[in-house]
Coordinates of C-alpha atoms in Angstrom, one line a residue:
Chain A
X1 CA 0.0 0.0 0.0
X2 CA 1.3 3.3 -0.7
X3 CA 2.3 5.7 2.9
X4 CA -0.5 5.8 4.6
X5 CA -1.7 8.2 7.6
X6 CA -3.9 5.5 8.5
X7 CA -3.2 2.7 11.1
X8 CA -4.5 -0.8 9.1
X9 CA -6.2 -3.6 11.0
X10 CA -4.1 -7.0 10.5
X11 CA -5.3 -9.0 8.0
X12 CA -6.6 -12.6 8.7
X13 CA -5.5 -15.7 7.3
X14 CA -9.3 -16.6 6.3
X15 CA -9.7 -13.4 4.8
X16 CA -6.8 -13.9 2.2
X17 CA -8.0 -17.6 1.3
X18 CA -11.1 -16.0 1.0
X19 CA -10.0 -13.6 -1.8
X20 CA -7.8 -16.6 -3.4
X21 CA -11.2 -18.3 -3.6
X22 CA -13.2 -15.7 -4.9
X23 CA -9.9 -14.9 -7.7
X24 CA -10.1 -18.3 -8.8
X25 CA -13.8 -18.5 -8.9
X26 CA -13.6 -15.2 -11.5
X27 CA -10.4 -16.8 -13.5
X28 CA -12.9 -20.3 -13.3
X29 CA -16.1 -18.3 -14.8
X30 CA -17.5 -19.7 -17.7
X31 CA -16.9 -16.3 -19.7
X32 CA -13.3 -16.9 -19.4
X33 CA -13.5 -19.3 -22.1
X34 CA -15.6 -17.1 -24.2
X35 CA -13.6 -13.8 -23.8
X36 CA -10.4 -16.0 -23.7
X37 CA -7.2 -13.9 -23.4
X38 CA -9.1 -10.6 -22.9
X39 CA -10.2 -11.7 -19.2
X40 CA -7.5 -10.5 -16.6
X41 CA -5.9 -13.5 -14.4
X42 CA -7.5 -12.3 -11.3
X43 CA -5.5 -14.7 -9.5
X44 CA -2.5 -13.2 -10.6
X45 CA -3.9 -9.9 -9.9
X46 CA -4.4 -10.8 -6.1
X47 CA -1.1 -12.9 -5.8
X48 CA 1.0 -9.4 -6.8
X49 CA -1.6 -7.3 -4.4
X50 CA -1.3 -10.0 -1.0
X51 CA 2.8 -10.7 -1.9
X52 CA 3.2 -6.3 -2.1
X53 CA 1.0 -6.0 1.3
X54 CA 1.6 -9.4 3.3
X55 CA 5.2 -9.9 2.2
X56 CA 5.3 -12.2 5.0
X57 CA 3.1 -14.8 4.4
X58 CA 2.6 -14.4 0.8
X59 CA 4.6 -15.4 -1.3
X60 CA 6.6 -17.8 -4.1
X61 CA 5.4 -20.8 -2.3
X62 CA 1.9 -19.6 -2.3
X63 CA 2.0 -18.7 -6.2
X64 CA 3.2 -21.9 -6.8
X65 CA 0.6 -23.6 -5.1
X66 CA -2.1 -21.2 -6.9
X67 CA -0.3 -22.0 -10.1
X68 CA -1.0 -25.8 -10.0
X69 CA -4.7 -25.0 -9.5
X70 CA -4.9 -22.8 -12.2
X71 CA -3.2 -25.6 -14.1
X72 CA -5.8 -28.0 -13.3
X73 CA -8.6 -25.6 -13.9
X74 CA -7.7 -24.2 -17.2
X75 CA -6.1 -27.7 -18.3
X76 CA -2.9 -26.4 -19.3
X77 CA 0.7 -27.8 -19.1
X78 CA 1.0 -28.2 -15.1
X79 CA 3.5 -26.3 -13.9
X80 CA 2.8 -23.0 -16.4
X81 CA 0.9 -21.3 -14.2
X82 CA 3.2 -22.2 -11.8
X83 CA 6.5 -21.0 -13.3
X84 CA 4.9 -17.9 -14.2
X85 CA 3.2 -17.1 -10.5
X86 CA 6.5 -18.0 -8.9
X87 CA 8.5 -15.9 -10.9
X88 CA 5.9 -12.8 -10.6
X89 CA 5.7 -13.7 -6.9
X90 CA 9.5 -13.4 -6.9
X91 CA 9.8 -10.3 -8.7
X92 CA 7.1 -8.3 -6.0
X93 CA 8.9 -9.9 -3.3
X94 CA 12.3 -8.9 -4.7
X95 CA 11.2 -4.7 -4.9
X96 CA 8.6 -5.1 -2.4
X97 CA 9.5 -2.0 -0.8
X98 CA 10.1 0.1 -3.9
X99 CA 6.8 -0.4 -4.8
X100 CA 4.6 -0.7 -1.9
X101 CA 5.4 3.0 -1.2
X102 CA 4.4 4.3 -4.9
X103 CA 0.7 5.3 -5.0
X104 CA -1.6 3.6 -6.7
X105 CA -0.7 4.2 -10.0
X106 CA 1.8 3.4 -9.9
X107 CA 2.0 0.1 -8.4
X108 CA -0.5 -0.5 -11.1
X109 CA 2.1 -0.1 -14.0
X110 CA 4.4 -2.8 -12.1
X111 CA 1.0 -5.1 -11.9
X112 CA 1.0 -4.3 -15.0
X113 CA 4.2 -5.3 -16.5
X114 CA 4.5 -8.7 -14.0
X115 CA 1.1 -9.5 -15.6
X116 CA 2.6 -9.0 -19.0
X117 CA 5.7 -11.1 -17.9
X118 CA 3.9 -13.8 -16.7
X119 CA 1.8 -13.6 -19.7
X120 CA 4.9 -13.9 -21.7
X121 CA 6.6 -16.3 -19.2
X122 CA 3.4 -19.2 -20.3
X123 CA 3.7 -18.4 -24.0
X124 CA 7.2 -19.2 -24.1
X125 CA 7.3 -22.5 -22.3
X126 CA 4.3 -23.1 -24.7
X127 CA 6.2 -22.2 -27.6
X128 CA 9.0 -24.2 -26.5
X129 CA 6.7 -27.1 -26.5
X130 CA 6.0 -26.3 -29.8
X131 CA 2.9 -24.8 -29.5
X132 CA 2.4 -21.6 -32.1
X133 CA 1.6 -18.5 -31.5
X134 CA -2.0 -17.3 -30.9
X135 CA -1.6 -14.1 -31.8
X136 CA -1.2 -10.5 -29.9
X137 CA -4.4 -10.9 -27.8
X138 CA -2.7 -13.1 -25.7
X139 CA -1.5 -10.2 -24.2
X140 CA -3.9 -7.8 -23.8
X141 CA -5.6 -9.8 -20.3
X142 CA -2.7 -7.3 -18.5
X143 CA -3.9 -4.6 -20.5
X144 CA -7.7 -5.0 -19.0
X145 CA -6.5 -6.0 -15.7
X146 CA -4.0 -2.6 -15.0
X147 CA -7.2 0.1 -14.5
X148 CA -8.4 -2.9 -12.4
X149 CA -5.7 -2.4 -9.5
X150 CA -6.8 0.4 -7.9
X151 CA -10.5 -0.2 -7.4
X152 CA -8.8 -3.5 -6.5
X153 CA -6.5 -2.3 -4.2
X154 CA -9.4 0.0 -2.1
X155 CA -12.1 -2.8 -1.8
X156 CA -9.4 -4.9 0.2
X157 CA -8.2 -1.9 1.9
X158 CA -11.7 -1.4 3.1
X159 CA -11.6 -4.7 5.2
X160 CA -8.6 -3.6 6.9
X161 CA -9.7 0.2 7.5
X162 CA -12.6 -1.0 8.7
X163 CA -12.9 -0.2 12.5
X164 CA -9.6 2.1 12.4
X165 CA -8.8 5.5 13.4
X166 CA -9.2 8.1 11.0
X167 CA -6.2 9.9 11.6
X168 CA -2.7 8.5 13.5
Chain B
X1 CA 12.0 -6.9 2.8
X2 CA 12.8 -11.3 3.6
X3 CA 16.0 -11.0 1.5
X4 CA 17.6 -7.9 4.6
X5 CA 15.7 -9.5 7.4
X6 CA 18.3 -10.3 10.1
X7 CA 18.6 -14.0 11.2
X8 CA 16.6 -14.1 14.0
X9 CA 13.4 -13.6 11.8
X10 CA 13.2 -17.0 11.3
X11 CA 11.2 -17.4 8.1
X12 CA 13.0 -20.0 6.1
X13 CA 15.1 -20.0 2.6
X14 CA 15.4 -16.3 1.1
X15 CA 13.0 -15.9 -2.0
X16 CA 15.7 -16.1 -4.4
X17 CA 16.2 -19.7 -3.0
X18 CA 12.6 -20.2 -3.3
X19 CA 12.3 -19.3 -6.3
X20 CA 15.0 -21.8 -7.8
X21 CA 13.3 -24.2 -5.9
X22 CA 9.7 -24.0 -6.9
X23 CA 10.9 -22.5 -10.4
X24 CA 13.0 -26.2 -10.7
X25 CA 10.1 -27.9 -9.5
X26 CA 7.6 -26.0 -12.7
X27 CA 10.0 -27.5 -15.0
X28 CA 9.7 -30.8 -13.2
X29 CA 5.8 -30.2 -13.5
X30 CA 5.9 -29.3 -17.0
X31 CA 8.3 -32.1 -18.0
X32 CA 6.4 -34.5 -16.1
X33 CA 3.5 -33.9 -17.7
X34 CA 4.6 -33.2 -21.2
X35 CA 7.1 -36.4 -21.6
X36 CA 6.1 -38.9 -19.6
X37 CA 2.2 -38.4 -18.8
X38 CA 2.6 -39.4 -15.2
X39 CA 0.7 -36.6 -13.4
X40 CA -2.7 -37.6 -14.1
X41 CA -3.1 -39.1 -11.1
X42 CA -1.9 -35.5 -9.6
X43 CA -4.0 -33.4 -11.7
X44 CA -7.0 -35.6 -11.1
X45 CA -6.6 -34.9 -7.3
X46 CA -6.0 -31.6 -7.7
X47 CA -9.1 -30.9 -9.9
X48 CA -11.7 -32.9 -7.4
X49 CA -10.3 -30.5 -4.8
X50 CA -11.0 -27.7 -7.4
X51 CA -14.6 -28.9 -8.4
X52 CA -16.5 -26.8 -5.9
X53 CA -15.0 -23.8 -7.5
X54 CA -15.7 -24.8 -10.7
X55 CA -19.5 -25.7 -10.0
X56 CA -19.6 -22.2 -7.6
X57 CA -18.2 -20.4 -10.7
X58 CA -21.0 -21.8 -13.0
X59 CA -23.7 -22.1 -10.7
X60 CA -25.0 -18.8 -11.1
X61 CA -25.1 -18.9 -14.7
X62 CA -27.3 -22.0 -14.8
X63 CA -29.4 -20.5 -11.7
X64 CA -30.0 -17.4 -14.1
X65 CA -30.9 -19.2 -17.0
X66 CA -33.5 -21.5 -15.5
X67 CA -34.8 -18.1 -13.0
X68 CA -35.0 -16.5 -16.3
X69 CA -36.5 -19.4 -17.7
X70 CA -39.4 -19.6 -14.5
X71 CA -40.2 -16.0 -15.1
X72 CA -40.9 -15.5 -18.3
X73 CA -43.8 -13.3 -18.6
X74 CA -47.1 -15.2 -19.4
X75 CA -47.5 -13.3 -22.7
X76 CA -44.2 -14.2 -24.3
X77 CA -45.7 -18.1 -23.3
X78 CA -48.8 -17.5 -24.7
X79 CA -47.2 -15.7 -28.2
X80 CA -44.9 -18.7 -28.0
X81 CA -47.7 -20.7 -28.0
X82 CA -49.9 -19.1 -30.5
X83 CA -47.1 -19.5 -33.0
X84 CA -46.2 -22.7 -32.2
X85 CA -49.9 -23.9 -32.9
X86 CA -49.7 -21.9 -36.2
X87 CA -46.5 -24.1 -37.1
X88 CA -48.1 -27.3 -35.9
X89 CA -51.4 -26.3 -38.1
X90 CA -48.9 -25.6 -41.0
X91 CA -46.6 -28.7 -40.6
X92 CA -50.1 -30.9 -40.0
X93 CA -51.2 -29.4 -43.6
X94 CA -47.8 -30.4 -45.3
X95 CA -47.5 -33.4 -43.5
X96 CA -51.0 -34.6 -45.2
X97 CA -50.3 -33.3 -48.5
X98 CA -47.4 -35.4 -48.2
X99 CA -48.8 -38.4 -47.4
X100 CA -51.2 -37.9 -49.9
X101 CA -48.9 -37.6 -52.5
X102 CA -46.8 -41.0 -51.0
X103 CA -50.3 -42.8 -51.5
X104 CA -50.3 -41.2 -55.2
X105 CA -46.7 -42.4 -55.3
X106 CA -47.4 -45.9 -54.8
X107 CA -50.1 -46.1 -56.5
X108 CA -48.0 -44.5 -59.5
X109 CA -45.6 -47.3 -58.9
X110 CA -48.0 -50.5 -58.4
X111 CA -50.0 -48.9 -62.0
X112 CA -46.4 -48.4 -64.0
X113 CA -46.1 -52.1 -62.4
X114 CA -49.3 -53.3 -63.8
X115 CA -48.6 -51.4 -67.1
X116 CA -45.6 -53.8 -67.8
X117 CA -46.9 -56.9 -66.2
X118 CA -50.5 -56.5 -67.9
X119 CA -51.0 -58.6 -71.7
X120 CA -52.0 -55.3 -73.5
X121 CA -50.1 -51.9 -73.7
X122 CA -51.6 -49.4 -71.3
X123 CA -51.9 -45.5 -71.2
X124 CA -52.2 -43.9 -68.2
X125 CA -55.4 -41.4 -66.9
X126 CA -56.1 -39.5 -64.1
X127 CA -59.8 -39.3 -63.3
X128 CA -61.0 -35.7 -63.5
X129 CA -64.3 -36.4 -61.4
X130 CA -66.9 -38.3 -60.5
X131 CA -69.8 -38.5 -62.8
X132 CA -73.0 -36.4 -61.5
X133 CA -75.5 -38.7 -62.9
X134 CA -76.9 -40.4 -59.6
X135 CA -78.2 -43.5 -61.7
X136 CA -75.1 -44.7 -63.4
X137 CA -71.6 -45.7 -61.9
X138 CA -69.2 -43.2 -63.9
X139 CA -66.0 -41.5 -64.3
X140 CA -64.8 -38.6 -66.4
X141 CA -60.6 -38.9 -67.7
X142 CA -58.3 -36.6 -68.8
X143 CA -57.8 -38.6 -71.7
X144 CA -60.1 -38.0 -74.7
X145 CA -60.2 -38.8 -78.8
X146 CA -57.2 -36.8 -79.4
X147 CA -55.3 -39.0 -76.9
X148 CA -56.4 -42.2 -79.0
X149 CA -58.7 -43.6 -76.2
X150 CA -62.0 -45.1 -78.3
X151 CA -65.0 -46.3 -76.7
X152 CA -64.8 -49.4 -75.7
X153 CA -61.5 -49.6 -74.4
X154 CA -60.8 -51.5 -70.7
X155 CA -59.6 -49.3 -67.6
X156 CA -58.0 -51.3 -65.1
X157 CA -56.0 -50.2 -62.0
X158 CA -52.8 -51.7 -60.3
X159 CA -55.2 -54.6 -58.5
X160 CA -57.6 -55.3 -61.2
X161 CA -60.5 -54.5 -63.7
X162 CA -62.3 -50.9 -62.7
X163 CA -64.6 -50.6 -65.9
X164 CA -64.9 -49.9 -69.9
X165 CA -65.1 -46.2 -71.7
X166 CA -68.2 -46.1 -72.8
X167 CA -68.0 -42.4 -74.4
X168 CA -65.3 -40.0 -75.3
X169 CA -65.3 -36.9 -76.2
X170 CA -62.0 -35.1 -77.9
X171 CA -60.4 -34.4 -74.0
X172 CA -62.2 -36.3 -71.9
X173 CA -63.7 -40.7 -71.8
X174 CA -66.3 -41.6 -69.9
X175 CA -66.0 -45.0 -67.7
X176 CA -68.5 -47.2 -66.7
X177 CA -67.7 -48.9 -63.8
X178 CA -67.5 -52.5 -62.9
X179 CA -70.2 -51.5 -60.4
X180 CA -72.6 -49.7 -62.4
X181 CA -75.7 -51.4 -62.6
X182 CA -76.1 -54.5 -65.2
X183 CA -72.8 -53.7 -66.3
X184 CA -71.5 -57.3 -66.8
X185 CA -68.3 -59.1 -67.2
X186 CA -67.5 -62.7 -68.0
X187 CA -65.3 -64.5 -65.4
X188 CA -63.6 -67.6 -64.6
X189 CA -63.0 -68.4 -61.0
X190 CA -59.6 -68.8 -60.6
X191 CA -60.1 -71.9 -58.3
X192 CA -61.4 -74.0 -60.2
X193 CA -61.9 -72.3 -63.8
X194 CA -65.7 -72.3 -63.8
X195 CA -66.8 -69.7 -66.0
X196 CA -69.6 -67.6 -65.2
X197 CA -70.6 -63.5 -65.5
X198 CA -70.6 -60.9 -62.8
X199 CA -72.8 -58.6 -62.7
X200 CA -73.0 -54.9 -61.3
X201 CA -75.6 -53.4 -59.1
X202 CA -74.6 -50.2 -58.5
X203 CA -72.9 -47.4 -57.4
X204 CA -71.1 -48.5 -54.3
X205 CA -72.8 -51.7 -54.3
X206 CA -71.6 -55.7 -54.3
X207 CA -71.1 -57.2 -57.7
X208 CA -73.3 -60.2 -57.9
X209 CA -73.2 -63.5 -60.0
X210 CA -76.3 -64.4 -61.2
X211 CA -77.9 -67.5 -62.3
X212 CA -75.8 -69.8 -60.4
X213 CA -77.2 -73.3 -58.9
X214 CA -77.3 -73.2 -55.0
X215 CA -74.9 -75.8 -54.9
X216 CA -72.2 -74.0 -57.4
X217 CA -69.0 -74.8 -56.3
X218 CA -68.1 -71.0 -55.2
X219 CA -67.0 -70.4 -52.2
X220 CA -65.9 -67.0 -50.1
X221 CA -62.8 -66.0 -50.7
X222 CA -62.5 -67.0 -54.2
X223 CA -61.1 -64.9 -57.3
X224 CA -62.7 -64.0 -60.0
X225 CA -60.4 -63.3 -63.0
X226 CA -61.7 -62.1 -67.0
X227 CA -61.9 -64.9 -68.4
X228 CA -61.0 -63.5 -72.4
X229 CA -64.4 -65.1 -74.2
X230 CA -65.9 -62.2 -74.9
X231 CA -63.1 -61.0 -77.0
X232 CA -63.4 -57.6 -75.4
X233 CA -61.3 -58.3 -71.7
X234 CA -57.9 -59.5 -72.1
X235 CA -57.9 -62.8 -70.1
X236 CA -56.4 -63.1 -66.6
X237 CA -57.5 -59.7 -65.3
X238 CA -58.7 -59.7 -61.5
X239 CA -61.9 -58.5 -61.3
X240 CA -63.3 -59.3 -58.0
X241 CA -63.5 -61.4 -54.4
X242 CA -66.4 -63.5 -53.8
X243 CA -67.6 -62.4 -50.0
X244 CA -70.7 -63.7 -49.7
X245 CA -72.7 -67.1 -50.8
X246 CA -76.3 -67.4 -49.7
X247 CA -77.7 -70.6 -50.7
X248 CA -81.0 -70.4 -49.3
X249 CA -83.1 -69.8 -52.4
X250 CA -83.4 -72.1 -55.8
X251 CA -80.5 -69.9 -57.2
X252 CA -77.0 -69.2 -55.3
X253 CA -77.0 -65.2 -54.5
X254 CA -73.0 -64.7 -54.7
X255 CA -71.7 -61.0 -53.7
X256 CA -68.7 -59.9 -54.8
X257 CA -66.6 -56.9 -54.0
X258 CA -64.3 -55.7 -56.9
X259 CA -60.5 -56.0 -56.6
X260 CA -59.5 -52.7 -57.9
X261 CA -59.9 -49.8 -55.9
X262 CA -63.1 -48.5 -57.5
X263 CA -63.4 -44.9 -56.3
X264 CA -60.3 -44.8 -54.7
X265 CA -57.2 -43.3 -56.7
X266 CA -57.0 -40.9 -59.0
X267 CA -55.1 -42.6 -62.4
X268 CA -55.9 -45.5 -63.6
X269 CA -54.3 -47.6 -67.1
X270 CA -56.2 -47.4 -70.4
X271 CA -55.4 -50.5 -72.1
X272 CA -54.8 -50.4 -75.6
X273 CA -57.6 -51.2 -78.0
X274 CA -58.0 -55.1 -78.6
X275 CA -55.9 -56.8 -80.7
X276 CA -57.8 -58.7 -83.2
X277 CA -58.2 -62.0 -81.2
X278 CA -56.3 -65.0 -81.0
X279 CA -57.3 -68.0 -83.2
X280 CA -60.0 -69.7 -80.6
X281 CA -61.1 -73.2 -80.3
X282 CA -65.1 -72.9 -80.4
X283 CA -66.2 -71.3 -83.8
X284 CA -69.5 -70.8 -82.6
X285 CA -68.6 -68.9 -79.3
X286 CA -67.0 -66.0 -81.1
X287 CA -69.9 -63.8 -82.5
X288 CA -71.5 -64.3 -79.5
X289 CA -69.2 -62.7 -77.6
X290 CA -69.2 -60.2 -79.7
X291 CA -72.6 -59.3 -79.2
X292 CA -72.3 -59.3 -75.8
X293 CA -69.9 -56.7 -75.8
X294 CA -71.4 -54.6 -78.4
X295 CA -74.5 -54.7 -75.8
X296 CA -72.1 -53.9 -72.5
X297 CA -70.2 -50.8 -74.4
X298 CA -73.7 -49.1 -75.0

């Protein structure tokens, strides 16, 4: 989050498998297949969001893990997703602190470019399995997603100001 | 933030580590999966634990579709309905013409059968209607002088004998039908060859053979072909079923119900005129067939 005046509840271990839940359930809708690459990877989305504000408990492992399952659900080559998650899970842990202090904007142009790497990080073990290429729309999910991170970034913000003091 | 922490923060491998790690164990994944398909098992696991997102994510859709599908307003059902019944009047109407036209069809098929099958060449007629004199069992064809019918001439269907032109004018013949009334036609019974003459009675009435002993051997059942004496009927045509024997009197009454469908299709065969006759047996029996025919036609 970017400097606050603001003194943020802690953030439950329910609440984050909750949103995890509710990412995969919009990357699982049955639009995704319809829309295909135009749909932002919510999961991913979330993954950069919880690894930039719970650093702690967040974070490759965790992508990983969300990885597989996105492997399972979308049927791809397992691991992808994984790969891709770990190495964007990597990246926000790596400048964590760099970023979580831009504002909002910001941040959203680094979501934006670890979307576009991990977008780029599945088509090219696809392409190394020989698969062809599908054409630019592949990357334009990141595109959609970006203007998604700040609305993003205030709903989960909400849960924690919930209940805190206005003013330090 | 991990990667400065001091040691005493004990959280485990840095991320870089991590990353190697889990990064190593993709590639595993991927390889895995791609080379040596040995991860269904794991992916099969994986997705039951995933099914309840899966169903949650598509659950709402179907609940949409069949809350959409509950409340659709009561007009839209009874439109719906309305045209539906219009289609199912429209389909009802095509699906009789087309029947009609498969009856047509096989009767096309059995007469173009009979055509090649019967002793005399054949044209073919389609009956224009039904003659409007009440007394007299008639027809009107489509075929007239110009077509070469004459008077005279036999029309027969696929199943048998339906009557003789009696009159034709340049477009159109005139039939008389098998069961117009004393119009008669010499048989055989194709049993047991005994010859005898059926007689009409009517429109929509039983042929009847007349004249028989009560104890003629005739029983129910049996076919009565032309039998070719008269000169006039080629021999061999079916003409009709016996159905009835009433014994009871001096005289057998014997009812008969034509073989051809007598009021029922709409061509029937014109055979050609008759061929000058074969060379027959019986002098005698020749001129008065012929008078007997002259007397039928008229």
């Amino acid at each position: 989050m970017p400097v606050s005046s603001q003194i943020l509840r802690p953030v439950g271990t329910h609440f984050i498998v909750l949103t995890f839940l509710a990412a995969l359930l919009g990357n699982l809708l049955p639009w995704q297949a319809t829309l295909a690459n135009f749909a932002p990877d919510f999961v991913a989305l979330l993954l950069i969001y919880w690894t930039l504000n719970q650093p702690r408990r967040i974070g490759v492992g965790v992508g990983f893990l969300l990885g597989i399952l996105m492997d399972v659900g979308d049927g791809t080559v397992l691991g992808q997703h994984a790969l891709a998650y770990s190495v964007i899970a990597f990246l926000t842990l790596w400048r964590n602190r760099q970023i979580s202090v831009a504002p909002f904007w910001q941040q959203a142009i680094s979501a934006f470019l670890l979307l576009l790497l991990s977008q780029l990080i599945m088509y090219l073990v696809r392409s190394t399995m020989g698969a062809p290429f599908v054409g630019w729309s592949y990357f334009a999910g990141p595109v959609i997603a970006a203007p998604l991170w700040t609305p993003l970034a205030n709903l989960m913000l909400m849960h924690q100001r919930m209940g805190a003091p206005e003013e330090l | 933030m991990q990667s400065t922490q001091p040691a005493f923060f004990k959280q485990g491998p840095k991320p870089a580590t991590r990353l190697a790690i889990f990064a190593v164990l993709s590639l595993a994944l991927m390889a895995g999966d791609t080379r040596y398909h040995m991860l269904g098992v794991m992916r099969q696991q994986v997705s039951v634990a995933l099914y309840p997102l899966q169903w949650l994510a598509t659950a709402p859709f179907t609940l949409f579709r069949t809350s959409r599908d509950f409340l659709t307003r009561q007009a839209d059902l009874l439109e719906e309905n309305r045209q539906l019944n219009d289609a199912q009047l429209s389909a009802t109407a095509l699906a009789q013409r087309v029947k009609q036209l498969e009856q047509e069809n096989i009767q096309l098929r059995g007469l173009n059968e009979a055509q090649r099958t019967l002793p005399k060449p054949s044209q073919l007629a389609e009956i224009l209607y039904n003659s409007r004199d009440a007394f007299a069992a008639k027809l009107i064809l489509n075929r007239g002088e110009t077509h070469g019918i004459t008077a005279g001439r036999i029309v027969a269907d696929a199943s048998g004998l339906v009557g003789q032109i009696v009159r034709v004018q340049p477009m159109t013949s005139e039939i008389r039908l098998l069961t117009d009334n004393n119009h008669m036609v010499p048989v055989v019974v194709e049993r047991n060859q005994l010859r005898t003459v059926v007689y009409g009675r009517g429109r929509e009435q039983a042929l009847e053979v007349r004249n028989m002993a009560s104890n003629v051997d005739i029983q129910p059942g049996d076919i009565l072909v032309t039998s070719g004496i008269d000169g006039l009927y080629p021999a061999g045509l079916p003409v009709a079923k016996v159905e009835n024997v009433d014994r009871q009197s001096a005289f057998a009454r014997i009812f008969c119900s034509p073989l051809a469908g007598i009021g029922q299709h709409r061509f029937l065969l014109v055979l050609e005129e008759a061929s000058p006759l074969p060379p027959y047996p019986t002098a005698a029996s020749a001129p008065a067939a012929a008078g007997k025919k002259k007397r039928k036609g008229h």
